[in-house]
Every structure is written in C-alpha cells, then in structure tokens.
Tab-separated table of C-alpha atoms and ligand atoms in Angstrom:
chain	number	residue	atom	x	y	z
A	1044	MET	CA	-157.460	-160.976	13.635
A	1045	ILE	CA	-159.019	-159.450	16.743
A	1046	TRP	CA	-156.918	-157.995	19.524
A	1047	PHE	CA	-158.147	-156.628	22.838
A	1048	THR	CA	-156.276	-154.148	25.016
A	1049	GLU	CA	-157.036	-153.234	28.603
A	1050	TYR	CA	-155.638	-149.771	29.255
A	1051	GLN	CA	-154.114	-150.283	32.694
A	1052	THR	CA	-152.975	-146.658	32.748
A	1053	LYS	CA	-153.343	-144.042	29.999
A	1054	ASN	CA	-150.022	-145.164	28.575
A	1055	THR	CA	-149.741	-148.915	29.041
A	1056	GLY	CA	-151.916	-151.966	28.773
A	1057	LEU	CA	-152.391	-155.695	28.469
A	1058	THR	CA	-153.062	-156.957	24.950
A	1059	VAL	CA	-154.365	-160.384	23.984
A	1060	ARG	CA	-155.362	-161.975	20.697
A	1061	VAL	CA	-158.982	-163.055	20.708
A	1062	LYS	CA	-160.679	-165.953	18.885
A	1063	GLU	CA	-164.196	-164.814	19.604
A	1064	ALA	CA	-165.843	-161.962	21.491
A	1065	LYS	CA	-169.299	-161.642	23.007
A	1066	ARG	CA	-170.785	-158.467	24.393
A	1067	PHE	CA	-173.512	-158.155	27.009
A	1068	ASN	CA	-175.076	-155.031	28.396
A	1069	SER	CA	-176.136	-154.687	31.963
A	1070	GLN	CA	-177.584	-151.807	33.893
A	1071	TYR	CA	-174.200	-151.213	35.533
A	1072	GLN	CA	-171.406	-151.930	33.084
A	1073	GLU	CA	-170.349	-153.279	29.707
A	1074	ILE	CA	-169.619	-156.994	29.935
A	1075	LEU	CA	-167.271	-158.687	27.448
A	1076	LEU	CA	-166.586	-162.393	27.306
A	1077	LEU	CA	-163.472	-163.014	25.228
A	1078	ASP	CA	-162.141	-166.350	24.109
A	1079	THR	CA	-158.389	-165.732	24.099
A	1080	TYR	CA	-155.495	-167.851	22.856
A	1081	GLU	CA	-153.233	-167.536	25.870
A	1082	TYR	CA	-155.581	-167.213	28.836
A	1083	GLY	CA	-158.722	-169.111	27.848
A	1084	LYS	CA	-162.029	-167.336	28.436
A	1085	MET	CA	-161.661	-163.848	29.875
A	1086	LEU	CA	-164.327	-161.760	31.630
A	1087	VAL	CA	-163.965	-158.004	31.084
A	1088	LEU	CA	-166.062	-155.307	32.797
A	1089	ASP	CA	-165.950	-151.738	31.470
A	1090	GLY	CA	-162.676	-152.517	29.723
A	1091	ALA	CA	-160.942	-154.064	32.771
A	1092	VAL	CA	-160.009	-157.748	32.990
A	1093	GLN	CA	-161.792	-159.354	35.950
A	1094	THR	CA	-160.783	-162.961	35.571
A	1095	THR	CA	-159.448	-165.519	33.084
A	1096	GLU	CA	-159.698	-169.290	33.037
A	1097	ARG	CA	-155.944	-169.689	33.078
A	1098	ASP	CA	-154.873	-167.499	35.980
A	1099	GLU	CA	-158.049	-167.115	38.087
A	1100	PHE	CA	-156.877	-169.730	40.602
A	1101	ILE	CA	-154.147	-167.422	41.849
A	1102	TYR	CA	-156.438	-164.515	42.685
A	1103	HIS	CA	-159.272	-166.598	44.112
A	1104	GLU	CA	-157.044	-168.809	46.267
A	1105	MET	CA	-155.119	-165.848	47.608
A	1106	LEU	CA	-158.227	-163.813	48.388
A	1107	ALA	CA	-160.035	-166.609	50.195
A	1108	HIS	CA	-157.601	-168.937	51.945
A	1109	PRO	CA	-155.302	-166.822	54.129
A	1110	ALA	CA	-158.208	-165.380	56.183
A	1111	LEU	CA	-160.108	-168.659	56.331
A	1112	ILE	CA	-156.980	-170.433	57.595
A	1113	LYS	CA	-156.226	-167.754	60.213
A	1114	HIS	CA	-159.777	-167.939	61.567
A	1115	PRO	CA	-160.163	-170.692	64.199
A	1116	ASN	CA	-163.573	-171.858	62.953
A	1117	PRO	CA	-164.956	-170.005	59.912
A	1118	GLU	CA	-168.654	-170.866	59.518
A	1119	ARG	CA	-170.448	-167.864	58.025
A	1120	ILE	CA	-168.738	-166.148	55.124
A	1121	LEU	CA	-169.713	-163.128	53.035
A	1122	VAL	CA	-168.267	-162.380	49.600
A	1123	ILE	CA	-169.027	-158.926	48.203
A	1124	GLY	CA	-168.578	-158.653	44.409
A	1125	GLY	CA	-167.160	-161.848	42.911
A	1126	GLY	CA	-170.188	-162.725	40.773
A	1127	ASP	CA	-168.023	-165.082	38.683
A	1128	GLY	CA	-168.081	-167.478	41.649
A	1129	GLY	CA	-164.328	-168.191	41.937
A	1130	THR	CA	-164.025	-166.934	45.498
A	1131	VAL	CA	-167.131	-168.859	46.602
A	1132	ARG	CA	-165.640	-172.037	45.090
A	1133	GLU	CA	-162.463	-171.618	47.177
A	1134	VAL	CA	-164.402	-170.746	50.363
A	1135	LEU	CA	-166.373	-173.991	50.093
A	1136	LYS	CA	-163.149	-176.021	50.287
A	1137	HIS	CA	-163.084	-175.293	54.027
A	1138	GLN	CA	-164.908	-178.035	55.950
A	1139	SER	CA	-166.100	-175.744	58.733
A	1140	VAL	CA	-168.027	-173.413	56.391
A	1141	LYS	CA	-171.807	-173.680	56.864
A	1142	GLU	CA	-173.116	-170.685	54.985
A	1143	VAL	CA	-171.759	-168.482	52.182
A	1144	HIS	CA	-173.504	-165.266	51.214
A	1145	LEU	CA	-172.572	-163.708	47.873
A	1146	CYS	CA	-173.578	-160.076	47.352
A	1147	GLU	CA	-173.018	-159.064	43.714
A	1148	ILE	CA	-174.512	-155.878	42.313
A	1149	ASP	CA	-174.830	-157.132	38.739
A	1150	GLY	CA	-177.007	-160.192	38.094
A	1151	GLU	CA	-175.806	-160.247	34.492
A	1152	VAL	CA	-172.213	-161.038	35.626
A	1153	ILE	CA	-173.545	-164.094	37.471
A	1154	LYS	CA	-175.596	-165.161	34.444
A	1155	VAL	CA	-172.714	-164.794	31.971
A	1156	SER	CA	-170.302	-166.599	34.334
A	1157	LYS	CA	-172.719	-169.491	34.841
A	1158	GLU	CA	-173.137	-169.883	31.115
A	1159	TYR	CA	-169.584	-169.340	29.837
A	1160	LEU	CA	-167.217	-169.871	32.796
A	1161	PRO	CA	-168.417	-173.140	34.337
A	1162	THR	CA	-165.078	-174.074	35.948
A	1163	ILE	CA	-165.167	-170.801	37.900
A	1164	SER	CA	-168.887	-170.554	38.680
A	1165	ASN	CA	-169.580	-174.233	39.331
A	1166	MET	CA	-170.181	-173.912	43.079
A	1167	LEU	CA	-172.694	-171.061	42.901
A	1168	ASP	CA	-175.584	-173.533	43.031
A	1169	ASN	CA	-174.233	-175.300	46.128
A	1170	GLU	CA	-176.820	-175.563	48.908
A	1171	LYS	CA	-174.639	-173.596	51.359
A	1172	VAL	CA	-174.616	-170.575	49.032
A	1173	LYS	CA	-177.177	-167.775	49.073
A	1174	ILE	CA	-176.949	-165.105	46.376
A	1175	PHE	CA	-178.068	-161.494	46.857
A	1176	VAL	CA	-178.144	-159.301	43.763
A	1177	GLU	CA	-177.615	-156.006	45.579
A	1178	ASP	CA	-175.171	-153.184	46.163
A	1179	GLY	CA	-172.736	-154.359	48.848
A	1180	ASN	CA	-172.823	-150.957	50.486
A	1181	LYS	CA	-176.584	-151.135	51.088
A	1182	PHE	CA	-176.500	-154.846	51.917
A	1183	LEU	CA	-174.294	-154.243	54.961
A	1184	ASP	CA	-176.644	-151.646	56.458
A	1185	GLU	CA	-178.880	-154.458	57.649
A	1186	ARG	CA	-176.231	-156.875	58.909
A	1187	LYS	CA	-174.553	-156.634	62.269
A	1188	GLY	CA	-172.224	-159.100	64.021
A	1189	TYR	CA	-173.017	-161.995	61.716
A	1190	TYR	CA	-169.978	-163.076	59.671
A	1191	ASP	CA	-166.729	-164.828	60.606
A	1192	VAL	CA	-164.962	-163.748	57.427
A	1193	ILE	CA	-165.833	-161.074	54.856
A	1194	LEU	CA	-164.054	-161.093	51.484
A	1195	LEU	CA	-164.171	-158.017	49.250
A	1196	ASP	CA	-163.870	-159.293	45.677
A	1197	LEU	CA	-164.580	-155.959	44.030
A	1198	SER	CA	-163.826	-154.304	40.714
A	1199	ASP	CA	-161.588	-151.211	40.609
A	1200	PRO	CA	-162.661	-148.136	42.624
A	1201	VAL	CA	-164.246	-146.407	39.631
A	1202	GLY	CA	-167.853	-147.181	38.750
A	1203	PRO	CA	-170.125	-149.276	40.994
A	1204	ALA	CA	-167.406	-150.261	43.504
A	1205	GLU	CA	-166.108	-146.754	44.248
A	1206	ALA	CA	-167.742	-146.245	47.646
A	1207	LEU	CA	-166.638	-149.708	48.764
A	1208	PHE	CA	-163.002	-148.630	49.022
A	1209	ARG	CA	-163.739	-145.956	51.633
A	1210	ARG	CA	-163.557	-145.758	55.396
A	1211	ALA	CA	-167.334	-145.517	55.921
A	1212	PHE	CA	-167.792	-148.804	54.111
A	1213	TYR	CA	-164.954	-150.539	56.001
A	1214	GLN	CA	-166.707	-149.461	59.199
A	1215	LYS	CA	-169.857	-151.248	58.017
A	1216	VAL	CA	-167.759	-154.320	57.256
A	1217	LYS	CA	-166.390	-154.207	60.782
A	1218	ASN	CA	-169.895	-153.967	62.250
A	1219	ALA	CA	-171.046	-156.930	60.153
A	1220	LEU	CA	-168.252	-159.144	61.521
A	1221	LYS	CA	-168.670	-161.278	64.632
A	1222	GLU	CA	-166.122	-160.989	67.419
A	1223	GLY	CA	-162.911	-162.555	66.126
A	1224	GLY	CA	-163.952	-161.855	62.538
A	1225	ILE	CA	-161.531	-161.196	59.699
A	1226	LEU	CA	-161.744	-159.083	56.552
A	1227	THR	CA	-159.690	-159.595	53.389
A	1228	ALA	CA	-160.036	-157.127	50.535
A	1229	GLN	CA	-158.436	-157.036	47.126
A	1230	THR	CA	-156.502	-153.749	47.220
A	1231	GLU	CA	-155.252	-153.208	43.650
A	1232	SER	CA	-151.762	-153.048	42.119
A	1233	PRO	CA	-149.103	-151.314	44.230
A	1234	PHE	CA	-146.994	-150.875	41.100
A	1235	LEU	CA	-149.391	-149.453	38.507
A	1236	GLN	CA	-152.315	-148.285	40.666
A	1237	THR	CA	-150.294	-146.837	43.502
A	1238	GLU	CA	-152.869	-144.270	44.568
A	1239	TYR	CA	-155.761	-146.757	44.646
A	1240	PHE	CA	-153.565	-149.169	46.591
A	1241	LYS	CA	-152.361	-146.644	49.152
A	1242	SER	CA	-155.748	-145.187	49.765
A	1243	ALA	CA	-157.500	-148.552	50.169
A	1244	VAL	CA	-154.916	-149.814	52.675
A	1245	LEU	CA	-154.768	-146.568	54.632
A	1246	GLU	CA	-158.567	-146.383	54.911
A	1247	ILE	CA	-158.663	-149.984	56.205
A	1248	LYS	CA	-155.997	-149.038	58.757
A	1249	GLU	CA	-158.203	-146.203	60.004
A	1250	VAL	CA	-160.883	-148.712	60.941
A	1251	PHE	CA	-159.148	-151.929	62.075
A	1252	LYS	CA	-156.448	-152.541	64.702
A	1253	ASN	CA	-154.463	-155.316	63.028
A	1254	VAL	CA	-153.895	-154.834	59.327
A	1255	GLY	CA	-151.545	-156.724	57.022
A	1256	THR	CA	-151.014	-156.474	53.273
A	1257	TYR	CA	-149.769	-159.309	51.076
A	1258	LEU	CA	-149.108	-159.832	47.374
A	1259	ALA	CA	-149.687	-162.385	44.661
A	1260	PHE	CA	-148.448	-162.657	41.116
A	1261	ILE	CA	-151.429	-162.355	38.758
A	1262	PRO	CA	-150.390	-162.207	35.076
A	1263	THR	CA	-153.541	-160.542	33.687
A	1264	TYR	CA	-153.885	-157.815	36.327
A	1265	PRO	CA	-152.007	-154.498	36.056
A	1266	ALA	CA	-148.240	-155.018	36.376
A	1267	GLY	CA	-148.887	-158.642	37.340
A	1268	MET	CA	-148.340	-157.508	40.939
A	1269	TRP	CA	-151.522	-157.611	42.985
A	1270	SER	CA	-152.291	-156.823	46.623
A	1271	PHE	CA	-154.707	-158.050	49.259
A	1272	THR	CA	-155.222	-156.564	52.697
A	1273	MET	CA	-156.318	-158.552	55.735
A	1274	ALA	CA	-157.716	-156.915	58.858
A	1275	SER	CA	-159.095	-157.866	62.245
A	1276	ASP	CA	-159.674	-156.172	65.570
A	1277	ASP	CA	-159.327	-159.132	67.864
A	1278	ILE	CA	-157.413	-161.841	65.988
A	1279	ASP	CA	-153.637	-161.703	65.703
A	1280	ILE	CA	-153.385	-162.080	61.946
A	1281	PHE	CA	-149.578	-162.149	62.137
A	1282	GLU	CA	-149.517	-165.528	63.853
A	1283	ASN	CA	-149.167	-168.632	61.637
A	1284	SER	CA	-152.231	-170.346	63.083
A	1285	ASN	CA	-153.902	-173.541	61.876
A	1286	MET	CA	-151.237	-174.401	59.275
A	1287	GLU	CA	-152.240	-178.059	59.274
A	1288	ARG	CA	-155.475	-177.148	57.465
A	1289	ILE	CA	-153.654	-175.865	54.363
A	1290	ASP	CA	-152.771	-179.251	52.855
A	1291	LYS	CA	-156.411	-180.335	52.596
A	1292	LEU	CA	-157.384	-177.424	50.365
A	1293	ASN	CA	-156.120	-178.836	47.083
A	1294	THR	CA	-154.661	-175.522	45.919
A	1295	LYS	CA	-152.318	-174.695	43.044
A	1296	TYR	CA	-150.761	-171.441	44.301
A	1297	PHE	CA	-151.370	-170.977	48.029
A	1298	CYS	CA	-149.236	-173.255	50.225
A	1299	ASP	CA	-147.646	-173.353	53.684
A	1300	LYS	CA	-144.463	-171.585	52.545
A	1301	ILE	CA	-146.495	-168.675	51.201
A	1302	TYR	CA	-148.557	-168.643	54.421
A	1303	ILE	CA	-145.451	-168.377	56.625
A	1304	SER	CA	-144.064	-165.454	54.638
A	1305	LEU	CA	-147.476	-163.986	53.757
A	1306	PHE	CA	-146.841	-160.445	54.940
A	1307	SER	CA	-143.239	-160.146	53.667
A	1308	LEU	CA	-143.434	-157.184	51.355
A	1309	PRO	CA	-140.904	-155.652	48.976
A	1310	LYS	CA	-139.451	-152.541	50.595
A	1311	PHE	CA	-141.058	-150.030	48.229
A	1312	VAL	CA	-144.482	-151.558	48.851
A	1313	SER	CA	-144.280	-151.356	52.658
A	1314	GLU	CA	-143.011	-147.798	52.388
A	1315	LEU	CA	-146.168	-146.812	50.503
A	1316	ILE	CA	-148.399	-147.866	53.382
A	1317	THR	CA	-146.441	-146.976	56.519
B	1428	AAT	N1	-163.399	-162.662	40.992
B	1428	AAT	C1	-162.563	-161.772	40.279
B	1428	AAT	C2	-163.379	-160.761	39.612
B	1428	AAT	C3	-163.670	-159.562	40.140
B	1428	AAT	S1	-165.237	-159.107	39.803
B	1428	AAT	C4	-165.717	-157.823	40.784
B	1428	AAT	C5	-167.244	-157.790	40.868
B	1428	AAT	O1	-167.633	-156.783	41.781
B	1428	AAT	C6	-167.970	-157.490	39.556
B	1428	AAT	O2	-168.744	-158.589	39.171
B	1428	AAT	C7	-168.851	-156.271	39.882
B	1428	AAT	O3	-170.120	-156.307	39.269
B	1428	AAT	C8	-168.946	-156.378	41.403
B	1428	AAT	N2	-169.282	-155.116	42.075
B	1428	AAT	C9	-168.870	-153.871	41.737
B	1428	AAT	N3	-169.414	-152.973	42.572
B	1428	AAT	C10	-170.189	-153.647	43.464
B	1428	AAT	C11	-171.021	-153.265	44.559
B	1428	AAT	N4	-171.172	-151.973	44.872
B	1428	AAT	N5	-171.660	-154.234	45.248
B	1428	AAT	C12	-171.524	-155.546	44.905
B	1428	AAT	N6	-170.763	-155.956	43.868
B	1428	AAT	C13	-170.095	-155.033	43.154
B	1428	AAT	C14	-162.648	-158.707	40.836
B	1428	AAT	C15	-161.698	-158.063	39.862
B	1428	AAT	C16	-160.511	-157.373	40.477
B	1428	AAT	C17	-160.081	-156.113	39.705
B	1428	AAT	C18	-159.109	-156.323	38.609
B	1428	AAT	N7	-158.622	-155.078	38.013
C-alpha cells in the first residue's frame, strides 16, 4: 500500500492512499502525478498538492469567474502559473474573451498535465490561447496596459513563485492591466498559512485602491479553507455587476448566490487583513 502525505505545516498534513505514482523531474521542481482513490489523479509540485481531478473545479471556477463577471467586457486575459490548464478552461467559457495568454515557468507541468490530466488541460490547444514558458515576473516587464483581467494561479510563495507575492510584482501586474482592469490572485489558506495569506493581501492593498478577499472550500488544500483576492483601481469590485452572465457558464460551484455574498468573510479572516 502506498500513502502520500503533504506536510501542510510541520505538524499536520493531508494523507491519501495512492494506486500508482509517477515522478518527473524538471529544472524547477519535483513533479509527482499520483493516481489516488478518493480524489482521482493528483498533481503535486515539491510535495504540495496543486490540483486533483475531483476538486479542481472549485479552485479554477472561483479563481476565474468572479473577476471575469465583474469586468464589463473581458477580452484579453493573462493567467500566470496554472500550467495544468484549469483556469484557462474556465476563462474560455466567457463569450467575450478573444485572447488568453498563459505564462507558466515550467514547461514540464504543461506536458505532464496534457498527458495525464486531459479533463483539466483540454483547452490549452484552443486557438485563442497562447502559451509562454517563462517566469511571470520577467514576462510582465515587457507588457504595459494590455490585459482586461490578470489571474495569478501560482504555487505557494516558496520556490519559483516567491517573488510573485510581493508588492513590486503587484505593481507590474497593475501596469500590465488596461484601464478598468481587474486582478485576482490565489492568496493561500487564512487558517493554516496565516502569514502567507496576510502578507499577500496586505501587499496587494499597498498597490491597488479597491481590494476584496473571498474564500472557497477546497478539500485538498491546507485546512480546506482557501482565499482569493481581487483588486482594481478603477472598477468598483463590490458592486454585483453583470449577474445575468453567470447562468451561461455551466459551473458546479460558483453561482449567483455566491457572487452576491462573495466578500462576506468570517470575522477572524477579515481581522487578519484590516
Ligand atoms: N491550477 C492549480 C494549480 C496551481 S499550479 C501553480 C503553477 O505556478 C505551477 O505550475 C508552477 O510551475 C507555476 N509557477 C510557479 N512560479 C512561477 C513563476 N515565477 N512564473 C510562472 N509560473 C510559475 C496553483 C496551486 C495553488 C497552491 C496550492 N497549495
């Protein structure tokens, strides 16, 4: 019997029983592809669960849709990280989208996802999608005022994504947005990764005028409680705009009720970031 444990802190973890395990080495990180009993195929980078077939819809829907719904006419979208393709798949559900750029540092993640996670990666070959195998931090140096929505689908702030949770990077994100542009970033677990969470949200607040944090329940991420932070300088993200577009998305988690109460946070979570 094989078991795998992700150490979510030094003293606690998520453990799953595994039918089969494959290991790939990239220049940046150790990649594991586990076939699990409870969660289907699971992608693990440097020991941390990135996505599983069973619960990926929650994370990818909640990262992509709120910002794309709030934006009046999202046409050009950038996803940084997210080489598995789940976020790109959700982005392409929006009729207005003309162009999706995916900037993933590790080409091996894309390759493994295309081969072993077809239900997640299946839109990566869509004609609207252009893939850049580059560091997101460098990628943004050359892009100014181009995107309507930028989605940060990044691994934890240790390893290759570290600099992409800092103020200087959020400033580059802001410069790469068009007027009226919106950012959403995954901002870690408020419960088990409190310091990562606080620091990511507070750094985003240093750079953008309107900032709102929301949560989703993601069983295979630390504590099952996950956060996302949306930001914009010139769009009022707290208004429930364009609700009529939600129904057409064919989602399994995100819905109009969640949209209306998006930024309602448990008291201890709002206290961490105010
Ligand atoms: N879609 C859910 C999966 C992820 S994957 C995060 C991706 O970010 C990884 O494929 C990793 O290679 C990529 N990445 C890391 N650093 C960079 C960088 N500097 N530039 C571009 N891409 C990068 C998100 C998991 C959430 C965390 C769960 N604990």
